[in-house]
CSV table of C-alpha atoms in Angstrom, one decimal:
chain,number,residue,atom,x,y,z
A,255,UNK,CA,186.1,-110.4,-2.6
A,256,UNK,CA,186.9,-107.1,-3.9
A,257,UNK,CA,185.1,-105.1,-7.1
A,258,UNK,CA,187.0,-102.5,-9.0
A,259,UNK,CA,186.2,-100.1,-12.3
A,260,UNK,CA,189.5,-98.9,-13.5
A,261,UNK,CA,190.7,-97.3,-17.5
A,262,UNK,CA,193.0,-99.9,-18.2
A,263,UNK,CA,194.8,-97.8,-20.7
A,264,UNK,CA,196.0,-95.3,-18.2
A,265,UNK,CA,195.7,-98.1,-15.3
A,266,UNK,CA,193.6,-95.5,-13.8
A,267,UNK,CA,191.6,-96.4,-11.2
A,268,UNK,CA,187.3,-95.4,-10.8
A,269,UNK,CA,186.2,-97.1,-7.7
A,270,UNK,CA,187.2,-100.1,-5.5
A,271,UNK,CA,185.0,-101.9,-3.2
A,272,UNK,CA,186.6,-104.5,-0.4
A,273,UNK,CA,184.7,-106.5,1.8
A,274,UNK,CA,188.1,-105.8,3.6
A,275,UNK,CA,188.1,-102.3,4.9
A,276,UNK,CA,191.4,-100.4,3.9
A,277,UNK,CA,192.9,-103.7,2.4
A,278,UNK,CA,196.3,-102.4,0.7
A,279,UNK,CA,196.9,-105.6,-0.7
A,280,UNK,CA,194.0,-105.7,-2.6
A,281,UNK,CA,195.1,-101.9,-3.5
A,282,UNK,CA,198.5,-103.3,-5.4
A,283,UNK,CA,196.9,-106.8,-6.7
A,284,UNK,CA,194.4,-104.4,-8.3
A,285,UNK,CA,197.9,-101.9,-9.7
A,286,UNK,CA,199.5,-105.0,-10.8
A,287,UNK,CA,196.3,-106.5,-12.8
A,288,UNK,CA,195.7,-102.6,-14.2
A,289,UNK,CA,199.4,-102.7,-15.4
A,290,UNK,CA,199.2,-105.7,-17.2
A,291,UNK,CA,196.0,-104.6,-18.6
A,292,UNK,CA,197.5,-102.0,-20.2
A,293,UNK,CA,199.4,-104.5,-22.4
A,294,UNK,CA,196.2,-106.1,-23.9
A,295,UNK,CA,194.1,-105.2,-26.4
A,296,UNK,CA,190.6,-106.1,-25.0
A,297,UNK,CA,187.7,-105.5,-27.4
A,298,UNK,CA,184.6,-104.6,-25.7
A,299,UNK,CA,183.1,-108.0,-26.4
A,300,UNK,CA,185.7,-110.2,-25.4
A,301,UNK,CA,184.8,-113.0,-23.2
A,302,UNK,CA,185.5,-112.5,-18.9
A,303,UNK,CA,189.4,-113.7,-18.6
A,304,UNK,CA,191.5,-113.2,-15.6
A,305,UNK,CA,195.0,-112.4,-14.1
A,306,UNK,CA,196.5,-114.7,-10.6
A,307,UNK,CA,198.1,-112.5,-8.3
A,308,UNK,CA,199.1,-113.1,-5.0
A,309,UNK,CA,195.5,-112.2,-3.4
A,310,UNK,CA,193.5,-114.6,-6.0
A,311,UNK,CA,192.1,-113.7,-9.3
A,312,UNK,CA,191.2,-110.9,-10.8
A,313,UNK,CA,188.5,-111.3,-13.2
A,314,UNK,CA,188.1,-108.7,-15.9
A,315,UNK,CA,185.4,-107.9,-18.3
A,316,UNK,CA,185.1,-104.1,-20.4
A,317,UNK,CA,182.0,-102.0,-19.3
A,318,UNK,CA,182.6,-100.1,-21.8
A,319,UNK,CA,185.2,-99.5,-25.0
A,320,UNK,CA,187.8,-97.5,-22.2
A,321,UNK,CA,186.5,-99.1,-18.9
A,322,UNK,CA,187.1,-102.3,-17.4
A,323,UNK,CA,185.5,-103.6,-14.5
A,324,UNK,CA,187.3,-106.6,-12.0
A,325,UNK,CA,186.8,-109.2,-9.8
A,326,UNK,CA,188.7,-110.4,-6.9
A,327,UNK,CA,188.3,-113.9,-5.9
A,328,UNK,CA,189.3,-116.6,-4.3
A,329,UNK,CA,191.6,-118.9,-6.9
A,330,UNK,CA,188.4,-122.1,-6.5
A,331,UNK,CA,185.4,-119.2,-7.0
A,332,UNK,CA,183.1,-120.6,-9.8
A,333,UNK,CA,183.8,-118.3,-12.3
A,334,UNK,CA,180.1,-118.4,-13.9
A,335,UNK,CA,179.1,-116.7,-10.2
A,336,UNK,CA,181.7,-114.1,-11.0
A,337,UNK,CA,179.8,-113.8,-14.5
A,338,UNK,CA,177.0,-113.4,-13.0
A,339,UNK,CA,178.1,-111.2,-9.9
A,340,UNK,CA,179.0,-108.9,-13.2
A,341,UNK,CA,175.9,-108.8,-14.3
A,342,UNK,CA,174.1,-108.2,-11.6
A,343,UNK,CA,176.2,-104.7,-10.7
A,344,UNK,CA,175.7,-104.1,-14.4
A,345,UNK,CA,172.0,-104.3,-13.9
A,346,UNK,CA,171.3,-103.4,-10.6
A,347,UNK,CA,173.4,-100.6,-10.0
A,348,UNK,CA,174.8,-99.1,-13.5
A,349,UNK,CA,171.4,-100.0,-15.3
A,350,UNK,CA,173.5,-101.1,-18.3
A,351,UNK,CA,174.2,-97.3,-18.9
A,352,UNK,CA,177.7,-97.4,-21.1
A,353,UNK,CA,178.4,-94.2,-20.1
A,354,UNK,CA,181.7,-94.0,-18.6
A,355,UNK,CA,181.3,-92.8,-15.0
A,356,UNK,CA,183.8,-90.8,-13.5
A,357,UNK,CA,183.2,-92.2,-9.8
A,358,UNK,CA,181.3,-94.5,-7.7
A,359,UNK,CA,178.7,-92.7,-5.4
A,360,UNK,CA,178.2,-93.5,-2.2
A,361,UNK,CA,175.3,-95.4,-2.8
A,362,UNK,CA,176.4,-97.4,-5.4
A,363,UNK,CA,179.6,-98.2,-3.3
A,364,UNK,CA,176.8,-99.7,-0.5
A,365,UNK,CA,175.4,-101.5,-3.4
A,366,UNK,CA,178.4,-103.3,-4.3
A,367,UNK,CA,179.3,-104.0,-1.4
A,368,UNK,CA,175.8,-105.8,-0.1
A,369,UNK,CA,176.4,-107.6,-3.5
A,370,UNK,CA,179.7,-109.0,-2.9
A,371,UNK,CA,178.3,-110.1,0.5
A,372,UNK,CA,176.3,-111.9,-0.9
A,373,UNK,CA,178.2,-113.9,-3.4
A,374,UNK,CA,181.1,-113.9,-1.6
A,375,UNK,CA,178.7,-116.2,1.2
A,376,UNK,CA,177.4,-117.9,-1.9
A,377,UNK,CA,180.9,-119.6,-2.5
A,378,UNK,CA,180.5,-123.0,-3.5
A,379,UNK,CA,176.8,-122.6,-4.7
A,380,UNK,CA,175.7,-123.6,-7.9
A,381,UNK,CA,175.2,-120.8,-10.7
A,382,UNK,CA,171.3,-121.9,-10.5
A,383,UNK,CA,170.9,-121.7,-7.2
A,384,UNK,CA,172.3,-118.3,-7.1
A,385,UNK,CA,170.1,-117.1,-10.0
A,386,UNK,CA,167.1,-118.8,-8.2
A,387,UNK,CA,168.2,-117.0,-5.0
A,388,UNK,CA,168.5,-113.7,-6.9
A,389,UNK,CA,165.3,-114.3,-8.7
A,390,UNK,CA,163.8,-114.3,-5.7
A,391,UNK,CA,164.8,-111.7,-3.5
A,392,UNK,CA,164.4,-109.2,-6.7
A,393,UNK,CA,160.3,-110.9,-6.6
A,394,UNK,CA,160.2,-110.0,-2.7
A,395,UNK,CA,161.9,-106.1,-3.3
A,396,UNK,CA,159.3,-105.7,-6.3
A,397,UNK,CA,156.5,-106.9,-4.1
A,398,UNK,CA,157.7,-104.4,-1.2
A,399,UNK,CA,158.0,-101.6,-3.5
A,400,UNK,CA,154.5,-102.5,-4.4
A,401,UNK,CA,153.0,-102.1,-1.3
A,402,UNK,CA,155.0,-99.1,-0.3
A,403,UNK,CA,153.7,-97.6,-3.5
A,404,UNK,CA,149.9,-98.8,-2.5
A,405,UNK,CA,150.8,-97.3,1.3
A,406,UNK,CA,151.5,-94.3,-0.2
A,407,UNK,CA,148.3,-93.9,-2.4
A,408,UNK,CA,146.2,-95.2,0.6
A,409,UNK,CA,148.2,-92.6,2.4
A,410,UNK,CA,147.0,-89.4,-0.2
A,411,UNK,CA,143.9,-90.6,0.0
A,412,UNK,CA,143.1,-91.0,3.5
A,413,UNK,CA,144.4,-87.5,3.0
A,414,UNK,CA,142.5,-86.1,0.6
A,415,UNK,CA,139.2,-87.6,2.3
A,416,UNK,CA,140.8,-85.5,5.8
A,417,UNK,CA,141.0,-82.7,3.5
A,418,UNK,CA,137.3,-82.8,1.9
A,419,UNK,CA,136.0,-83.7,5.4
A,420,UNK,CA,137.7,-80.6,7.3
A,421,UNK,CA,136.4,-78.5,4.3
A,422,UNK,CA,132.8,-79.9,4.9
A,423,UNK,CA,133.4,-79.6,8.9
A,424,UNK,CA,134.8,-75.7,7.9
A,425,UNK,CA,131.7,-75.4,5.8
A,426,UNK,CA,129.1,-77.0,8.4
A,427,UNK,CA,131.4,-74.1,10.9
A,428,UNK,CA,130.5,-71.4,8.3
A,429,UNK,CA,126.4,-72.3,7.8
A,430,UNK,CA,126.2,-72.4,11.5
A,431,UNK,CA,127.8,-69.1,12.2
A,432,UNK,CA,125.5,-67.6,9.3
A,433,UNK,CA,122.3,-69.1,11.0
A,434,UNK,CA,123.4,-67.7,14.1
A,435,UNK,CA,123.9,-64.2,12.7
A,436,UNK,CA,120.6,-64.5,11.2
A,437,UNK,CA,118.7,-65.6,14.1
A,438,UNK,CA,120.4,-62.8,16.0
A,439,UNK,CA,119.4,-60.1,13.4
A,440,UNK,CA,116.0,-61.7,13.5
A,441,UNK,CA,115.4,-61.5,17.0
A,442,UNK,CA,117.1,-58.0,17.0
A,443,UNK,CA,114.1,-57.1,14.5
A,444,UNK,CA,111.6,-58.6,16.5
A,445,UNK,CA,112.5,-56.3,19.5
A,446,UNK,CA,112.6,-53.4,17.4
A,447,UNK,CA,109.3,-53.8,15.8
A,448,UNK,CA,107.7,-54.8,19.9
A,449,UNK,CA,109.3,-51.1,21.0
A,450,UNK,CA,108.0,-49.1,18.1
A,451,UNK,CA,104.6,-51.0,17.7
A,452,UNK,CA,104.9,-50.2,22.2
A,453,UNK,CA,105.7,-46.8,21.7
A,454,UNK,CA,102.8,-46.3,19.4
A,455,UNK,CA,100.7,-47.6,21.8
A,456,UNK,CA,101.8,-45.6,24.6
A,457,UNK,CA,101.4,-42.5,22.8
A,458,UNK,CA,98.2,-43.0,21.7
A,459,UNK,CA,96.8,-44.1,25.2
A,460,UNK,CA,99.1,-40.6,26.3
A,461,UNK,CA,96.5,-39.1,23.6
A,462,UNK,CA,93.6,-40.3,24.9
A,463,UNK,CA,93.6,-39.8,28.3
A,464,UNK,CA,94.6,-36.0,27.4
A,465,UNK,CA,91.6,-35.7,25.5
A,466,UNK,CA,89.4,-37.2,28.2
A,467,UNK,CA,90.9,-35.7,31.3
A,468,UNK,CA,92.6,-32.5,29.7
């Protein structure tokens, strides 16, 4: 399978995604369809229609009123999976933006690709069973994006509660040094007070005995 966004006016090609790395065939299919595009007056809501070529069919539906996007498939590929193939890159990756784009990123390429995977090992299965399948793994990647998103807010506030305890610990740290200080200054007083009310003593007695003895 193969996906491709081309301006089939020009026959200018977007973007093409293989499942077949460097596939030239696919490369001249897709120049012969583009060609023959160019020849047809497709209305942006025409029905999906396609063009046989010597690697399948091409399948071709506008995105948008200068940009067509195609298919490759095998010539027995249910064509309501390509439909729906279509849809899901419209949704999933483009987010129904009509925009014309002037590339595919990197990303979106990666996208594709996982896609046409997908339906490309989906050949044969019914249209329901794909949209069941679909259905649910876009359930499971909402649910894991749900509990990434609740690891993340667990995350900040674990955080925040490291946060408010090291400022309590840094506080505790700050009222012990201060009781410290004081205690020190206290005792410092203490002494002081012992050597002056000492001193008074010894000078007195120093008086005394001179007025005794003297």
């Amino acid at each position: 399978m193969a996906y491709a966004l081309a301006k089939w006016q020009t026959a200018s090609t977007i973007g093409v995604i293989s499942l077949v790395p460097n596939d030239n065939q696919v490369v001249f299919d897709l120049q012969n369809a583009l060609q023959f595009l160019k020849n047809e007056n497709i209305s942006q809501f025409q029905k999906i229609k396609y063009i046989t070529t010597q690697g399948g069919k091409w399948y071709y539906l506008p995105f948008n009123k200068e940009v067509v996007q195609l298919v490759l498939t095998a010539n027995d590929y249910n064509q309501e999976n390509v439909e729906m193939l279509i849809n899901s890159i419209n949704a999933k990756i483009f987010d129904h933006n009509p925009i014309t784009p002037q590339n595919i990123t990197i990303q979106q390429k990666q996208n594709i690709y996982n896609l046409l995977i997908y339906f490309d090992q989906a050949h044969g299965k019914e249209p329901k069973q794909i949209q069941q399948i679909l259905q649910t793994l876009d359930n499971t990647k909402q649910t894991v994006q749900q509990n990434i998103e609740k690891l993340i807010n667990n995350k900040e506030q674990l955080l925040n509660i490291e946060v408010q305890s090291l400022e309590l610990d840094n506080s505790s740290q700050v009222f012990l040094n201060s009781a410290q200080e004081l205690h020190r200054k206290q005792r410092m007083q203490k002494l002081k007070t012992r050597l002056i009310i000492g001193s008074i003593i010894t000078v007195g007695l120093a008086i005394s005995l001179y007025v005794i003895f003297g």
